[in-house]
């Protein structure tokens, strides 16, 4: 007797948890909150809200993304285009987006300052002299 087995095989991408963080220390945070938009969620500026649960000015959100993939993204101070950061330099692309490459394990991205490649403890720019909040006299 001869049996013919016809089946389908599905290959599912392995996924990992990725925590995105942004440091809003030198920003006046919008009443609409801080959001994340990127190629992993259709570039919707109001879809992915970030939270600052411990009130340290670091806003975070954890997403499940395909491993071994590269994505573009940006942070938004509010929930619409025009309130998004433009990042140029070593952590930005030519169009002002950030990039992230997801490997095969869960991780938390560095909390960069909004609109910058700098992060706490690694300041290249003296933000106090820029006076984003009007605090320096």
Coordinates of N, CA and C in Angstrom, one line a residue:
X1 N 0.8 -1.2 0.0 CA 0.0 0.0 0.0 C 0.9 1.2 0.0
X2 N 0.5 2.2 -0.8 CA 1.3 3.4 -0.9 C 0.5 4.6 -0.4
X3 N 1.0 5.3 0.5 CA 0.3 6.5 1.1 C 1.1 7.8 0.6
X4 N 0.3 8.7 0.3 CA 0.9 10.0 -0.1 C 0.6 11.0 1.0
X5 N 1.6 11.6 1.5 CA 1.3 12.6 2.6 C 1.6 14.0 2.0
X6 N 0.5 14.7 2.0 CA 0.6 16.1 1.6 C 0.3 17.0 2.8
X7 N 1.2 17.8 3.1 CA 1.0 18.7 4.2 C 1.7 20.0 3.9
X8 N 1.5 20.9 4.8 CA 2.1 22.2 4.7 C 3.0 22.5 5.9
X9 N 4.1 23.1 5.6 CA 5.0 23.4 6.7 C 5.1 25.0 6.8
X10 N 5.0 25.4 8.0 CA 5.0 26.9 8.2 C 6.3 27.2 9.0
X11 N 7.0 28.2 8.5 CA 8.2 28.6 9.2 C 7.8 30.0 9.9
X12 N 7.9 30.0 11.2 CA 7.6 31.2 11.9 C 8.8 31.9 12.4
X13 N 8.9 33.2 12.2 CA 10.1 33.9 12.6 C 10.1 33.9 14.2
X14 N 11.3 33.7 14.7 CA 11.5 33.7 16.1 C 11.4 35.2 16.5
X15 N 10.9 35.4 17.7 CA 10.7 36.8 18.2 C 11.3 37.0 19.5
X16 N 11.7 38.2 19.8 CA 12.3 38.6 21.1 C 11.6 39.9 21.6
X17 N 11.8 40.1 22.9 CA 11.3 41.4 23.5 C 12.3 42.4 23.4
X18 N 11.9 43.6 22.8 CA 12.8 44.7 22.7 C 12.2 45.9 23.4
X19 N 12.9 46.5 24.4 CA 12.5 47.6 25.1 C 13.1 48.9 24.5
X20 N 12.3 49.8 24.1 CA 12.7 51.1 23.5 C 12.6 52.1 24.7
X21 N 13.7 52.9 24.8 CA 13.7 53.9 25.8 C 14.1 55.3 25.2
X22 N 13.6 56.4 25.7 CA 14.0 57.7 25.3 C 14.0 58.6 26.6
X23 N 15.1 59.4 26.7 CA 15.3 60.3 27.8 C 14.7 61.6 27.4
X24 N 13.7 62.1 28.1 CA 13.0 63.3 27.9 C 13.4 64.4 28.8
X25 N 14.5 64.3 29.5 CA 15.0 65.2 30.5 C 15.0 66.6 30.1
X26 N 15.4 66.9 28.9 CA 15.6 68.3 28.4 C 14.4 68.7 27.5
X27 N 13.3 68.1 27.6 CA 12.1 68.4 26.8 C 10.9 68.7 27.7
X28 N 10.0 69.5 27.2 CA 8.7 69.7 27.8 C 7.8 68.7 27.2
X29 N 7.4 67.7 28.0 CA 6.7 66.6 27.4 C 5.3 67.0 27.1
X30 N 4.8 66.6 25.9 CA 3.5 67.0 25.5 C 2.4 66.4 26.4
X31 N 1.3 67.0 26.5 CA 0.1 66.5 27.3 C -0.4 65.2 26.6
X32 N -0.1 65.0 25.3 CA -0.5 63.9 24.5 C 0.4 62.7 24.7
X33 N 1.5 62.9 25.5 CA 2.4 61.8 25.8 C 3.6 61.7 24.8
X34 N 4.4 60.6 25.1 CA 5.5 60.3 24.2 C 5.1 59.0 23.5
X35 N 5.4 59.0 22.2 CA 5.1 57.8 21.4 C 6.3 57.3 20.6
X36 N 6.2 56.1 20.1 CA 7.2 55.5 19.2 C 6.5 55.1 17.9
X37 N 7.1 55.4 16.8 CA 6.6 55.0 15.5 C 7.8 54.4 14.7
X38 N 7.5 53.4 13.9 CA 8.6 52.7 13.2 C 8.1 51.7 12.1
X39 N 9.0 51.2 11.4 CA 8.7 50.2 10.3 C 8.1 49.0 10.9
X40 N 8.2 48.7 12.2 CA 7.6 47.5 12.8 C 6.1 47.7 13.1
X41 N 5.6 48.9 13.0 CA 4.2 49.1 13.4 C 3.4 50.0 12.4
X42 N 4.0 50.2 11.2 CA 3.3 50.9 10.1 C 3.5 52.4 10.2
X43 N 4.5 52.9 11.0 CA 4.8 54.3 11.1 C 3.6 55.1 11.5
X44 N 2.8 54.6 12.5 CA 1.6 55.3 13.0 C 2.1 56.1 14.2
X45 N 2.1 57.4 14.2 CA 2.6 58.2 15.3 C 1.8 58.2 16.6
X46 N 0.6 57.7 16.6 CA -0.2 57.7 17.8 C -0.5 56.3 18.3
X47 N 0.0 55.2 17.6 CA -0.3 53.9 18.0 C 0.4 53.3 19.2
X48 N 1.7 53.7 19.4 CA 2.5 53.0 20.4 C 3.0 54.1 21.4
X49 N 2.2 54.2 22.5 CA 2.5 55.1 23.6 C 3.6 54.6 24.5
X50 N 4.4 55.4 25.0 CA 5.5 55.0 25.9 C 5.1 55.5 27.3
X51 N 5.7 54.9 28.3 CA 5.3 55.3 29.7 C 6.6 55.6 30.5
X52 N 6.4 56.4 31.5 CA 7.5 56.8 32.5 C 6.9 56.4 33.8
X53 N 6.9 55.1 34.1 CA 6.3 54.6 35.3 C 6.9 55.1 36.6
X54 N 8.3 55.2 36.6 CA 9.0 55.7 37.8 C 9.3 57.1 37.8
X55 N 8.8 57.9 36.9 CA 9.0 59.4 36.8 C 10.4 59.8 36.8
X56 N 11.3 59.1 36.1 CA 12.7 59.5 35.9 C 13.0 60.2 34.6
X57 N 11.9 60.5 33.9 CA 12.0 61.1 32.5 C 12.5 60.2 31.4
X58 N 12.6 58.9 31.8 CA 12.9 57.9 30.8 C 11.6 57.2 30.4
X59 N 11.1 57.4 29.1 CA 9.9 56.8 28.7 C 10.2 55.5 27.9
X60 N 9.5 54.4 28.2 CA 9.8 53.1 27.7 C 8.5 52.4 27.2
X61 N 8.8 51.5 26.3 CA 7.8 50.5 25.8 C 8.5 49.3 25.3
X62 N 7.9 48.1 25.6 CA 8.5 46.8 25.2 C 7.6 46.2 24.1
X63 N 8.3 45.9 23.0 CA 7.6 45.3 21.8 C 8.2 43.9 21.5
X64 N 7.4 43.1 20.9 CA 7.8 41.8 20.4 C 8.2 41.9 18.9
X65 N 9.4 41.7 18.6 CA 9.9 41.9 17.2 C 10.6 40.7 16.7
X66 N 10.6 40.5 15.4 CA 11.3 39.4 14.8 C 12.8 39.5 15.0
X67 N 13.4 38.4 15.4 CA 14.9 38.4 15.6 C 15.6 38.5 14.3
X68 N 16.9 38.9 14.3 CA 17.7 39.0 13.1 C 17.1 39.9 12.1
X69 N 16.5 41.0 12.5 CA 15.9 42.0 11.6 C 16.4 43.4 12.0
X70 N 16.3 44.3 11.0 CA 16.7 45.7 11.2 C 15.5 46.5 11.0
X71 N 15.2 47.5 11.8 CA 14.1 48.4 11.7 C 14.5 49.8 11.8
X72 N 13.7 50.7 11.3 CA 13.8 52.2 11.5 C 12.7 52.6 12.4
X73 N 13.0 53.7 13.2 CA 12.0 54.1 14.1 C 12.3 55.6 14.5
X74 N 11.4 56.2 15.2 CA 11.7 57.5 15.8 C 10.7 57.7 17.0
X75 N 11.1 58.6 17.9 CA 10.3 59.0 19.0 C 9.5 60.3 18.7
X76 N 8.3 60.4 19.3 CA 7.5 61.5 19.0 C 7.0 62.1 20.3
X77 N 7.2 63.4 20.5 CA 6.8 64.2 21.7 C 5.4 64.7 21.4
X78 N 4.5 63.8 21.6 CA 3.1 64.0 21.2 C 2.6 62.8 20.5
X79 N 1.6 63.0 19.6 CA 1.1 61.8 18.9 C 0.9 62.1 17.4
X80 N 1.6 63.0 16.8 CA 1.4 63.3 15.4 C 2.8 63.8 14.8
X81 N 2.8 63.6 13.5 CA 4.0 64.1 12.7 C 4.1 65.6 12.9
X82 N 5.4 66.0 13.0 CA 5.6 67.4 13.3 C 6.2 67.6 14.7
X83 N 5.9 66.6 15.5 CA 6.4 66.5 16.9 C 7.4 65.4 17.0
X84 N 7.8 64.9 15.9 CA 8.8 63.8 15.9 C 10.2 64.4 15.9
X85 N 11.1 63.5 16.4 CA 12.5 63.9 16.4 C 13.2 63.8 15.1
X86 N 14.2 64.5 14.8 CA 15.1 64.4 13.6 C 16.5 64.1 14.2
X87 N 16.9 62.9 13.9 CA 18.2 62.4 14.5 C 19.2 62.3 13.4
X88 N 20.2 63.1 13.4 CA 21.3 63.0 12.5 C 22.6 62.6 13.2
X89 N 23.5 62.0 12.5 CA 24.8 61.6 13.2 C 24.9 60.1 13.3
X90 N 25.7 59.7 14.2 CA 26.1 58.2 14.3 C 24.9 57.3 14.6
X91 N 23.8 57.8 15.2 CA 22.7 56.9 15.6 C 21.5 57.2 14.7
X92 N 21.6 58.1 13.7 CA 20.5 58.4 12.8 C 20.8 58.0 11.4
X93 N 19.7 58.0 10.6 CA 19.9 57.7 9.1 C 19.8 59.0 8.4
X94 N 20.0 59.0 7.1 CA 20.0 60.2 6.3 C 18.6 60.9 6.3
X95 N 17.6 60.2 6.7 CA 16.2 60.7 6.7 C 15.8 61.1 8.1
X96 N 16.7 61.1 9.1 CA 16.4 61.5 10.4 C 15.8 60.5 11.3
X97 N 15.7 59.2 10.9 CA 15.2 58.1 11.7 C 16.4 57.5 12.5
X98 N 16.0 56.7 13.5 CA 17.0 55.8 14.2 C 16.9 54.4 13.6
X99 N 17.9 53.6 13.8 CA 17.8 52.2 13.4 C 18.1 51.3 14.5
X100 N 17.6 50.1 14.5 CA 17.8 49.1 15.5 C 17.9 47.7 14.8
X101 N 19.0 47.0 15.2 CA 19.1 45.6 14.7 C 18.8 44.7 15.8
X102 N 17.9 43.8 15.6 CA 17.4 42.9 16.7 C 18.1 41.6 16.4
X103 N 18.8 41.1 17.5 CA 19.5 39.8 17.4 C 18.6 38.7 17.9
X104 N 19.1 37.7 18.6 CA 18.3 36.6 19.0 C 18.0 36.5 20.4
X105 N 18.1 37.6 21.2 CA 17.8 37.6 22.6 C 17.1 38.9 23.0
X106 N 16.4 38.9 24.0 CA 15.7 40.1 24.6 C 16.7 41.1 25.0
X107 N 16.4 42.4 24.8 CA 17.3 43.4 25.2 C 16.5 44.8 25.3
X108 N 17.2 45.7 26.0 CA 16.7 47.0 26.2 C 17.7 48.0 25.6
X109 N 17.1 48.9 24.7 CA 17.9 49.9 24.0 C 18.3 51.0 24.9
X110 N 19.5 51.6 24.6 CA 20.0 52.7 25.4 C 18.9 53.8 25.4
X111 N 18.8 54.5 26.5 CA 17.9 55.7 26.6 C 18.6 56.9 26.1
X112 N 18.5 57.1 24.8 CA 19.1 58.3 24.2 C 18.2 59.5 24.5
X113 N 18.8 60.7 24.6 CA 18.0 61.9 24.7 C 17.2 62.1 23.4
X114 N 16.0 62.6 23.6 CA 15.1 62.9 22.5 C 15.8 63.8 21.5
X115 N 15.9 63.4 20.2 CA 16.5 64.1 19.1 C 18.0 64.1 19.1
X116 N 18.6 63.2 19.8 CA 20.1 63.2 20.0 C 20.7 61.8 20.0
X117 N 22.0 61.7 19.7 CA 22.7 60.5 19.8 C 23.4 60.4 21.2
X118 N 23.2 61.4 22.0 CA 23.8 61.4 23.4 C 22.9 60.7 24.4
X119 N 23.4 60.2 25.4 CA 22.7 59.6 26.5 C 23.3 60.0 27.9
X120 N 22.6 59.9 28.9 CA 23.1 60.3 30.3 C 24.4 59.6 30.6
X121 N 25.4 60.3 31.0 CA 26.7 59.8 31.3 C 27.6 59.8 30.1
X122 N 27.1 60.2 28.9 CA 27.9 60.3 27.7 C 27.6 61.5 26.9
X123 N 27.3 62.6 27.6 CA 27.0 63.9 26.9 C 28.1 64.4 26.1
X124 N 27.9 64.7 24.8 CA 28.8 65.4 24.0 C 28.4 66.9 24.0
X125 N 27.1 67.1 24.0 CA 26.5 68.4 24.0 C 26.2 68.9 25.4
X126 N 26.5 70.1 25.7 CA 26.1 70.7 27.0 C 24.7 71.2 26.9
X127 N 23.7 70.4 27.2 CA 22.3 70.7 27.0 C 21.8 71.9 27.9
X128 N 22.5 72.1 29.0 CA 22.1 73.3 29.8 C 22.4 74.6 29.1
X129 N 23.4 74.6 28.3 CA 23.7 75.8 27.5 C 22.7 76.0 26.4
X130 N 22.1 74.9 25.9 CA 21.1 75.0 24.8 C 19.8 75.6 25.4
X131 N 19.5 75.3 26.7 CA 18.4 75.9 27.4 C 17.0 75.6 26.7
X132 N 16.7 74.3 26.5 CA 15.5 73.9 25.9 C 14.3 74.3 26.7
X133 N 14.4 74.3 28.0 CA 13.3 74.6 28.8 C 13.2 76.0 29.4
X134 N 14.2 76.9 29.0 CA 14.2 78.2 29.5 C 14.6 78.3 31.0
X135 N 15.3 77.4 31.5 CA 15.7 77.3 32.9 C 17.0 78.1 33.2
X136 N 17.8 78.3 32.2 CA 19.1 78.9 32.4 C 19.0 80.4 32.3
X137 N 19.5 81.1 33.3 CA 19.4 82.6 33.1 C 20.7 83.2 32.9

